[in-house]
Amino acid sequence: MSSESSTLVHDWPGRYHHIDQVLNTPGPRTDPGFLAGDGVKDFLRNKAKILVIGAGGLGCEILANLALTGFKDIHVIDMDTIDISNLNRQFLFRQKDVGKPKATVAAQFIMNRVPGVKVTPYFGKIQDKDDDYYLQFDLVICGLDSVEARRWMNATLVNLVDPEKPDSLKPMIDGGTEGFKGQARVILPTITSCYECSLDMLNKPTAFPICTIANTPRLPEHCIEWASVLEWPRVHGDKKMDTDDPDHIGWLYKVAAARAAEFKIEGVTWSLTQGVVKNIIPAIASTNAIIAGTDGVYSYTFEHEKRDDCPVCGGEAVDMTINSDTTVEQLIEILIEKQDIQIKKPSLSTSTKQIYLQAPPQLEQATRPNLEKKVSELVPPGGEITVTASTLPFSLSLRISYEA
């Protein structure tokens, strides 16, 4: 249906009749004594300030649901622009919007359709905002397609909590979809398990050992990773790769195809190149709608357990036993592969020495010789290694022990 032929949702006396039936009636997953009452309804519709992170397939559904439910003050953050491939499921956008910021277009669309709702967009990264910005909201809802962004947001909200200031606790509702599968959960920072506590439940990320992609590629994916991880920084220096730029993808495809031909590997295509570097996840509009409504078909509900060694909300060091002959490079590959850690480019240090730093280039070059050294030569039994990554706002402490 075109925007010209659609009908506006007018503010009339019975507008929230169906929503009130939900709010006034205890459900199977709520406290039996729960009744929202006029005070709660007034807060939700006139005072609550909501932040939505992500204006993609899930974010579009969330924004529409919030506006039609009666929330009046909504903010939305998204760093992406609209691509023509989004239009089949991100229903707040039209062909004329291609190339424009998702947050800006989504906000204007909602305000045009739902009277009385103010949607404030921000076209940029969540990392651009400081603590004071996030403290102004009553609720944060994430419709992200990035594990790194979820981890950053989760850690930020946990760090905001001040036991002396109850209002500093900002609940986070997180949702995600992949094809016909999806999940939604509520995180109360420092009270329930946080996102980091349950990393081991995620699908194992695809990671290729550096030595394989550098020396003995066997798969087309190895050639694409070689082009993006090794060749791009070698040729372009500090210039950041933009995975949404067709010229950048084209360069990677050309370089990866040449390497594949050199090793007689078939299967490097433009679409595979784009899929590898962007980690594209299949999206289906119906799944987005179900998860955005926090409802489910054949659903299963359970409570995640808090981890004492969670680097965000736990505080205890993670015990790790490795072979006494394990090198620093091998330890890095173990960390990349480890399901409950999942750090793509870890830097390692102790309280007294830098073991290996991914950046800046000068320090990477200076610490590179350590990659071939045994960890046992650098860290005594029971010693702790601090693991950091530029994409995460926290550090992980590893307590190392050795086996023969």
Short mmCIF file of C-alpha atoms in Angstrom, two decimals:
data_model
loop_
_atom_site.label_atom_id
_atom_site.label_comp_id
_atom_site.label_asym_id
_atom_site.label_seq_id
_atom_site.Cartn_x
_atom_site.Cartn_y
_atom_site.Cartn_z
CA MET A 1 0.00 0.00 0.00
CA SER A 2 1.45 3.41 -0.94
CA SER A 3 1.85 6.17 1.61
CA GLU A 4 -0.60 8.32 -0.37
CA SER A 5 -3.46 5.81 -0.05
CA SER A 6 -2.90 4.87 3.61
CA THR A 7 -5.16 6.10 6.40
CA LEU A 8 -3.81 7.91 9.44
CA VAL A 9 -4.42 6.47 12.90
CA HIS A 10 -6.48 9.20 14.61
CA ASP A 11 -6.50 9.85 18.36
CA TRP A 12 -10.08 8.94 19.34
CA PRO A 13 -11.59 7.91 22.71
CA GLY A 14 -11.49 4.15 22.09
CA ARG A 15 -8.08 4.18 20.47
CA TYR A 16 -6.42 2.08 23.20
CA HIS A 17 -9.37 -0.22 23.92
CA HIS A 18 -7.59 -3.40 22.83
CA ILE A 19 -4.30 -2.40 24.48
CA ASP A 20 -6.13 -1.70 27.73
CA GLN A 21 -7.59 -5.19 27.66
CA VAL A 22 -4.06 -6.55 27.66
CA LEU A 23 -2.84 -4.17 30.38
CA ASN A 24 -5.83 -4.82 32.65
CA THR A 25 -5.74 -8.61 32.40
CA PRO A 26 -3.05 -10.74 34.10
CA GLY A 27 -1.44 -13.05 31.57
CA PRO A 28 0.12 -16.52 31.91
CA ARG A 29 3.62 -15.02 32.21
CA THR A 30 2.83 -12.11 34.57
CA ASP A 31 2.31 -11.82 38.30
CA PRO A 32 -1.27 -12.90 39.12
CA GLY A 33 -1.83 -9.63 40.95
CA PHE A 34 -0.69 -7.42 38.10
CA LEU A 35 -3.13 -4.73 37.01
CA ALA A 36 -1.67 -1.78 35.18
CA GLY A 37 -4.11 0.83 36.39
CA ASP A 38 -4.48 4.41 35.21
CA GLY A 39 -1.17 5.49 36.78
CA VAL A 40 0.85 2.95 34.80
CA LYS A 41 -1.07 3.72 31.61
CA ASP A 42 -0.40 7.43 32.07
CA PHE A 43 3.32 6.74 32.58
CA LEU A 44 3.54 4.52 29.51
CA ARG A 45 1.66 6.91 27.22
CA ASN A 46 2.75 10.30 28.46
CA LYS A 47 5.98 10.05 30.46
CA ALA A 48 8.04 7.03 29.38
CA LYS A 49 11.04 7.71 27.15
CA ILE A 50 12.08 4.72 25.03
CA LEU A 51 15.27 4.12 23.05
CA VAL A 52 15.18 1.76 20.07
CA ILE A 53 18.55 0.67 18.74
CA GLY A 54 18.38 -0.47 15.14
CA ALA A 55 15.89 0.55 12.45
CA GLY A 56 16.21 -2.52 10.25
CA GLY A 57 13.79 -5.40 9.82
CA LEU A 58 13.23 -5.88 13.54
CA GLY A 59 13.54 -2.18 14.39
CA CYS A 60 10.81 -1.16 11.94
CA GLU A 61 8.40 -3.60 13.59
CA ILE A 62 9.39 -2.41 17.09
CA LEU A 63 8.91 1.27 16.22
CA ALA A 64 5.47 0.64 14.77
CA ASN A 65 4.43 -1.50 17.76
CA LEU A 66 5.55 1.14 20.26
CA ALA A 67 3.80 3.98 18.46
CA LEU A 68 0.54 2.07 18.04
CA THR A 69 0.67 0.87 21.66
CA GLY A 70 0.65 4.50 22.83
CA PHE A 71 4.26 5.42 23.60
CA LYS A 72 4.72 9.10 22.76
CA ASP A 73 8.45 9.78 23.24
CA ILE A 74 10.63 7.41 21.21
CA HIS A 75 14.26 7.76 20.14
CA VAL A 76 15.94 5.59 17.52
CA ILE A 77 19.62 5.03 16.63
CA ASP A 78 20.88 3.42 13.43
CA MET A 79 24.14 3.88 11.55
CA ASP A 80 22.98 2.42 8.21
CA THR A 81 21.45 3.88 5.07
CA ILE A 82 18.60 2.28 3.16
CA ASP A 83 19.49 -0.24 0.46
CA ILE A 84 17.07 -1.46 -2.18
CA SER A 85 17.42 -4.99 -0.78
CA ASN A 86 15.83 -3.77 2.49
CA LEU A 87 12.48 -2.88 0.94
CA ASN A 88 10.99 -6.39 0.97
CA ARG A 89 10.80 -6.49 4.78
CA GLN A 90 11.61 -3.05 6.23
CA PHE A 91 8.17 -1.64 5.60
CA LEU A 92 8.80 1.92 6.80
CA PHE A 93 10.92 2.57 3.68
CA ARG A 94 10.08 3.16 0.01
CA GLN A 95 12.16 3.13 -3.16
CA LYS A 96 12.51 6.92 -3.02
CA ASP A 97 14.25 6.50 0.35
CA VAL A 98 17.17 4.41 -0.95
CA GLY A 99 20.43 5.97 0.17
CA LYS A 100 18.89 7.92 3.06
CA PRO A 101 19.55 7.22 6.78
CA LYS A 102 17.28 4.50 8.16
CA ALA A 103 16.77 6.25 11.51
CA THR A 104 15.70 9.55 9.94
CA VAL A 105 13.28 8.02 7.42
CA ALA A 106 11.78 5.60 9.97
CA ALA A 107 11.19 8.41 12.48
CA GLN A 108 9.45 10.63 9.93
CA PHE A 109 7.31 7.76 8.63
CA ILE A 110 6.05 6.91 12.14
CA MET A 111 5.28 10.53 12.99
CA ASN A 112 3.39 10.98 9.72
CA ARG A 113 1.22 7.94 10.38
CA VAL A 114 0.63 8.05 14.15
CA PRO A 115 -0.49 11.44 15.52
CA GLY A 116 0.92 12.60 18.82
CA VAL A 117 4.08 10.48 18.66
CA LYS A 118 7.50 12.12 18.64
CA VAL A 119 10.34 9.99 17.26
CA THR A 120 13.83 11.48 17.58
CA PRO A 121 16.38 9.87 15.21
CA TYR A 122 20.13 9.65 15.44
CA PHE A 123 22.07 8.61 12.34
CA GLY A 124 25.28 7.22 13.77
CA LYS A 125 26.84 4.68 16.11
CA ILE A 126 25.77 3.77 19.63
CA GLN A 127 29.38 4.39 20.66
CA ASP A 128 28.96 8.07 19.76
CA LYS A 129 26.73 8.68 22.79
CA ASP A 130 27.89 9.13 26.39
CA ASP A 131 26.49 7.83 29.67
CA ASP A 132 24.25 10.86 30.22
CA TYR A 133 22.50 10.17 26.95
CA TYR A 134 21.56 6.62 27.92
CA LEU A 135 20.58 7.62 31.46
CA GLN A 136 17.66 9.69 30.16
CA PHE A 137 15.71 6.63 28.98
CA ASP A 138 13.34 4.37 30.91
CA LEU A 139 13.83 1.39 28.60
CA VAL A 140 16.26 0.33 25.87
CA ILE A 141 15.06 -2.03 23.12
CA CYS A 142 17.63 -3.59 20.79
CA GLY A 143 16.82 -4.82 17.31
CA LEU A 144 20.42 -5.32 16.22
CA ASP A 145 22.08 -7.66 13.74
CA SER A 146 25.51 -7.44 15.37
CA VAL A 147 26.80 -9.43 18.34
CA GLU A 148 29.51 -6.82 18.94
CA ALA A 149 26.95 -4.00 19.16
CA ARG A 150 24.80 -6.01 21.58
CA ARG A 151 27.82 -6.72 23.77
CA TRP A 152 28.77 -3.03 23.79
CA MET A 153 25.24 -1.92 24.70
CA ASN A 154 24.92 -4.60 27.37
CA ALA A 155 28.22 -3.61 29.02
CA THR A 156 27.34 0.07 28.86
CA LEU A 157 24.02 -0.43 30.66
CA VAL A 158 25.63 -2.64 33.32
CA ASN A 159 28.29 0.00 33.94
CA LEU A 160 25.62 2.69 34.34
CA VAL A 161 24.08 1.03 37.39
CA ASP A 162 24.68 2.90 40.65
CA PRO A 163 23.30 1.05 43.72
CA GLU A 164 22.57 4.43 45.31
CA LYS A 165 20.47 5.56 42.33
CA PRO A 166 17.68 3.11 41.42
CA ASP A 167 16.83 5.12 38.29
CA SER A 168 20.27 4.29 36.88
CA LEU A 169 19.12 0.73 36.16
CA LYS A 170 17.85 0.70 32.58
CA PRO A 171 16.08 -2.52 31.49
CA MET A 172 17.12 -3.82 28.09
CA ILE A 173 14.88 -5.87 25.82
CA ASP A 174 16.94 -7.66 23.21
CA GLY A 175 15.59 -9.43 20.15
CA GLY A 176 17.15 -11.19 17.22
CA THR A 177 16.08 -13.22 14.21
CA GLU A 178 17.75 -15.60 11.78
CA GLY A 179 15.53 -16.98 9.05
CA PHE A 180 12.58 -18.74 10.71
CA LYS A 181 14.25 -18.64 14.15
CA GLY A 182 14.20 -15.82 16.66
CA GLN A 183 14.55 -14.90 20.32
CA ALA A 184 13.54 -12.12 22.69
CA ARG A 185 14.75 -11.59 26.25
CA VAL A 186 14.64 -9.05 29.06
CA ILE A 187 17.89 -8.08 30.80
CA LEU A 188 17.86 -6.20 34.10
CA PRO A 189 21.50 -5.05 34.42
CA THR A 190 23.25 -6.45 37.54
CA ILE A 191 20.07 -8.35 38.55
CA THR A 192 19.51 -10.94 35.83
CA SER A 193 22.13 -12.60 33.68
CA CYS A 194 23.48 -10.17 31.11
CA TYR A 195 24.06 -10.72 27.41
CA GLU A 196 27.70 -11.62 27.99
CA CYS A 197 26.71 -14.41 30.41
CA SER A 198 25.05 -16.36 27.61
CA LEU A 199 27.52 -15.99 24.73
CA ASP A 200 28.02 -19.76 24.66
CA MET A 201 24.42 -20.18 23.49
CA LEU A 202 25.03 -18.29 20.25
CA ASN A 203 25.83 -20.00 17.00
CA LYS A 204 29.57 -20.54 16.81
CA PRO A 205 31.11 -17.73 14.73
CA THR A 206 32.99 -18.69 11.63
CA ALA A 207 36.68 -18.06 12.22
CA PHE A 208 39.61 -19.14 10.08
CA PRO A 209 43.13 -19.57 11.53
CA ILE A 210 45.51 -16.85 10.32
CA CYS A 211 48.10 -19.43 9.32
CA THR A 212 45.57 -21.18 7.06
CA ILE A 213 44.33 -18.10 5.22
CA ALA A 214 47.90 -16.77 4.92
CA ASN A 215 49.66 -19.91 3.72
CA THR A 216 47.42 -22.82 2.72
CA PRO A 217 43.92 -21.67 1.69
CA ARG A 218 41.57 -24.54 0.82
CA LEU A 219 38.17 -22.82 0.60
CA PRO A 220 36.89 -19.77 -1.29
CA GLU A 221 36.14 -18.24 2.13
CA HIS A 222 39.83 -18.50 3.00
CA CYS A 223 40.70 -16.38 -0.04
CA ILE A 224 38.09 -13.76 0.82
CA GLU A 225 39.28 -13.57 4.44
CA TRP A 226 42.87 -13.23 3.19
CA ALA A 227 41.84 -10.31 0.99
CA SER A 228 39.92 -8.52 3.77
CA VAL A 229 42.07 -9.30 6.82
CA LEU A 230 45.59 -9.27 5.37
CA GLU A 231 45.67 -7.63 1.94
CA TRP A 232 43.34 -4.71 2.61
CA PRO A 233 45.44 -3.23 5.47
CA ARG A 234 48.67 -4.00 3.57
CA VAL A 235 47.51 -2.11 0.47
CA HIS A 236 45.29 0.56 2.01
CA GLY A 237 47.02 1.14 5.33
CA ASP A 238 44.77 2.73 7.97
CA LYS A 239 41.91 3.32 5.53
CA LYS A 240 38.84 1.63 7.00
CA MET A 241 36.98 -0.86 4.87
CA ASP A 242 33.31 0.01 4.24
CA THR A 243 31.43 -3.23 3.65
CA ASP A 244 28.49 -1.23 2.24
CA ASP A 245 30.66 0.38 -0.45
CA PRO A 246 30.39 -1.51 -3.79
CA ASP A 247 33.88 -0.32 -4.76
CA HIS A 248 35.38 -1.87 -1.64
CA ILE A 249 33.51 -5.14 -2.15
CA GLY A 250 34.59 -5.11 -5.78
CA TRP A 251 38.24 -4.74 -4.79
CA LEU A 252 37.97 -7.63 -2.32
CA TYR A 253 36.25 -9.82 -4.89
CA LYS A 254 38.92 -9.13 -7.52
CA VAL A 255 41.81 -9.80 -5.11
CA ALA A 256 40.18 -12.91 -3.62
CA ALA A 257 39.38 -14.32 -7.07
CA ALA A 258 43.00 -13.88 -8.14
CA ARG A 259 44.26 -15.70 -5.05
CA ALA A 260 41.71 -18.48 -5.57
CA ALA A 261 42.91 -18.93 -9.15
CA GLU A 262 46.51 -19.13 -7.89
CA PHE A 263 45.60 -22.03 -5.56
CA LYS A 264 43.13 -23.59 -8.05
CA ILE A 265 40.14 -22.93 -5.75
CA GLU A 266 36.70 -22.43 -7.27
CA GLY A 267 33.65 -20.68 -5.87
CA VAL A 268 34.70 -17.08 -5.18
CA THR A 269 31.75 -14.94 -6.26
CA TRP A 270 30.61 -11.37 -5.63
CA SER A 271 27.71 -12.52 -3.43
CA LEU A 272 29.93 -14.88 -1.39
CA THR A 273 32.48 -12.08 -0.92
CA GLN A 274 29.76 -9.78 0.36
CA GLY A 275 28.31 -12.52 2.57
CA VAL A 276 31.67 -13.35 4.20
CA VAL A 277 32.76 -9.79 5.00
CA LYS A 278 29.31 -8.57 6.09
CA ASN A 279 28.31 -11.79 7.87
CA ILE A 280 24.89 -11.58 6.21
CA ILE A 281 22.08 -13.22 8.17
CA PRO A 282 18.88 -14.34 6.41
CA ALA A 283 15.88 -12.21 7.35
CA ILE A 284 12.16 -12.97 7.02
CA ALA A 285 9.49 -10.34 7.65
CA SER A 286 7.13 -12.71 9.48
CA THR A 287 9.81 -13.74 11.98
CA ASN A 288 10.64 -10.07 12.61
CA ALA A 289 6.97 -9.34 13.34
CA ILE A 290 6.66 -12.25 15.80
CA ILE A 291 9.84 -11.37 17.72
CA ALA A 292 9.03 -7.63 17.76
CA GLY A 293 5.74 -8.52 19.44
CA THR A 294 7.66 -10.70 21.95
CA ASP A 295 5.32 -13.54 21.09
CA GLY A 296 6.15 -16.86 19.54
CA VAL A 297 5.06 -19.93 17.69
CA TYR A 298 6.22 -23.16 19.38
CA SER A 299 7.97 -20.90 21.89
CA TYR A 300 10.09 -21.92 24.85
CA THR A 301 10.85 -19.66 27.80
CA PHE A 302 13.69 -20.12 30.26
CA GLU A 303 15.91 -18.08 32.57
CA HIS A 304 19.56 -17.50 31.73
CA GLU A 305 21.94 -18.01 34.65
CA LYS A 306 24.41 -15.35 35.73
CA ARG A 307 28.08 -16.28 35.37
CA ASP A 308 30.48 -15.41 38.17
CA ASP A 309 33.27 -15.13 35.60
CA CYS A 310 31.23 -12.94 33.22
CA PRO A 311 33.60 -10.08 32.27
CA VAL A 312 30.70 -7.60 32.34
CA CYS A 313 28.54 -8.41 35.38
CA GLY A 314 30.56 -11.12 37.19
CA GLY A 315 34.02 -9.79 37.94
CA GLU A 316 35.94 -13.04 38.55
CA ALA A 317 38.79 -14.13 36.29
CA VAL A 318 38.20 -16.90 33.77
CA ASP A 319 40.33 -19.97 34.52
CA MET A 320 42.01 -21.34 31.40
CA THR A 321 44.27 -24.37 31.18
CA ILE A 322 46.53 -24.60 28.13
CA ASN A 323 49.41 -26.81 27.07
CA SER A 324 52.81 -25.62 28.24
CA ASP A 325 53.92 -25.55 24.58
CA THR A 326 51.04 -23.33 23.43
CA THR A 327 52.28 -20.24 21.61
CA VAL A 328 50.78 -16.76 21.87
CA GLU A 329 49.44 -17.09 18.32
CA GLN A 330 47.76 -20.39 19.21
CA LEU A 331 46.24 -18.84 22.35
CA ILE A 332 44.76 -16.04 20.24
CA GLU A 333 43.20 -18.62 17.92
CA ILE A 334 41.78 -20.47 20.95
CA LEU A 335 40.19 -17.22 22.18
CA ILE A 336 38.67 -16.52 18.77
CA GLU A 337 37.22 -20.03 18.64
CA LYS A 338 36.08 -20.17 22.29
CA GLN A 339 32.28 -19.99 22.34
CA ASP A 340 31.87 -18.11 25.61
CA ILE A 341 34.47 -15.45 24.76
CA GLN A 342 34.14 -14.64 21.04
CA ILE A 343 36.69 -11.89 20.50
CA LYS A 344 37.68 -11.38 16.89
CA LYS A 345 40.94 -9.45 17.30
CA PRO A 346 42.15 -9.84 20.89
CA SER A 347 45.09 -7.94 22.33
CA LEU A 348 46.96 -9.56 25.23
CA SER A 349 48.91 -8.02 28.09
CA THR A 350 49.82 -8.54 31.74
CA SER A 351 50.28 -6.01 34.52
CA THR A 352 53.96 -5.74 33.60
CA LYS A 353 54.27 -6.43 29.87
CA GLN A 354 52.57 -6.13 26.51
CA ILE A 355 52.29 -9.60 24.99
CA TYR A 356 50.59 -8.81 21.66
CA LEU A 357 48.64 -5.70 20.65
CA GLN A 358 46.50 -5.56 17.50
CA ALA A 359 46.82 -1.77 17.21
CA PRO A 360 48.21 0.79 16.63
CA PRO A 361 50.48 -0.50 13.82
CA GLN A 362 53.70 0.49 15.63
CA LEU A 363 52.82 -1.56 18.72
CA GLU A 364 51.50 -4.44 16.62
CA GLN A 365 54.85 -4.58 14.83
CA ALA A 366 56.79 -4.28 18.09
CA THR A 367 54.90 -7.13 19.78
CA ARG A 368 54.59 -9.37 16.70
CA PRO A 369 57.71 -11.45 17.57
CA ASN A 370 55.89 -12.65 20.71
CA LEU A 371 53.37 -14.55 18.55
CA GLU A 372 55.89 -17.36 18.10
CA LYS A 373 56.86 -17.51 21.79
CA LYS A 374 55.32 -19.94 24.25
CA VAL A 375 52.83 -18.38 26.65
CA SER A 376 54.64 -20.20 29.48
CA GLU A 377 57.75 -18.12 28.72
CA LEU A 378 55.82 -14.90 29.29
CA VAL A 379 53.24 -15.75 31.97
CA PRO A 380 53.91 -17.83 35.11
CA PRO A 381 51.42 -20.50 36.30
CA GLY A 382 48.51 -18.75 37.99
CA GLY A 383 49.37 -15.48 36.25
CA GLU A 384 46.65 -13.38 34.68
CA ILE A 385 46.39 -12.13 31.12
CA THR A 386 44.20 -9.14 30.29
CA VAL A 387 42.34 -9.54 26.99
CA THR A 388 40.97 -6.46 25.25
CA ALA A 389 39.44 -5.64 21.86
CA SER A 390 38.73 -2.29 20.23
CA THR A 391 35.11 -3.29 19.56
CA LEU A 392 34.30 -4.01 23.23
CA PRO A 393 34.16 -1.54 26.17
CA PHE A 394 35.45 -4.03 28.73
CA SER A 395 38.40 -6.32 29.38
CA LEU A 396 38.57 -10.03 30.16
CA SER A 397 40.93 -11.46 32.76
CA LEU A 398 42.34 -14.96 32.14
CA ARG A 399 43.98 -16.94 34.96
CA ILE A 400 46.42 -19.24 33.20
CA SER A 401 47.46 -22.72 34.27
CA TYR A 402 49.51 -25.25 32.28
CA GLU A 403 49.37 -28.92 31.53
CA ALA A 404 52.28 -30.92 30.20
#
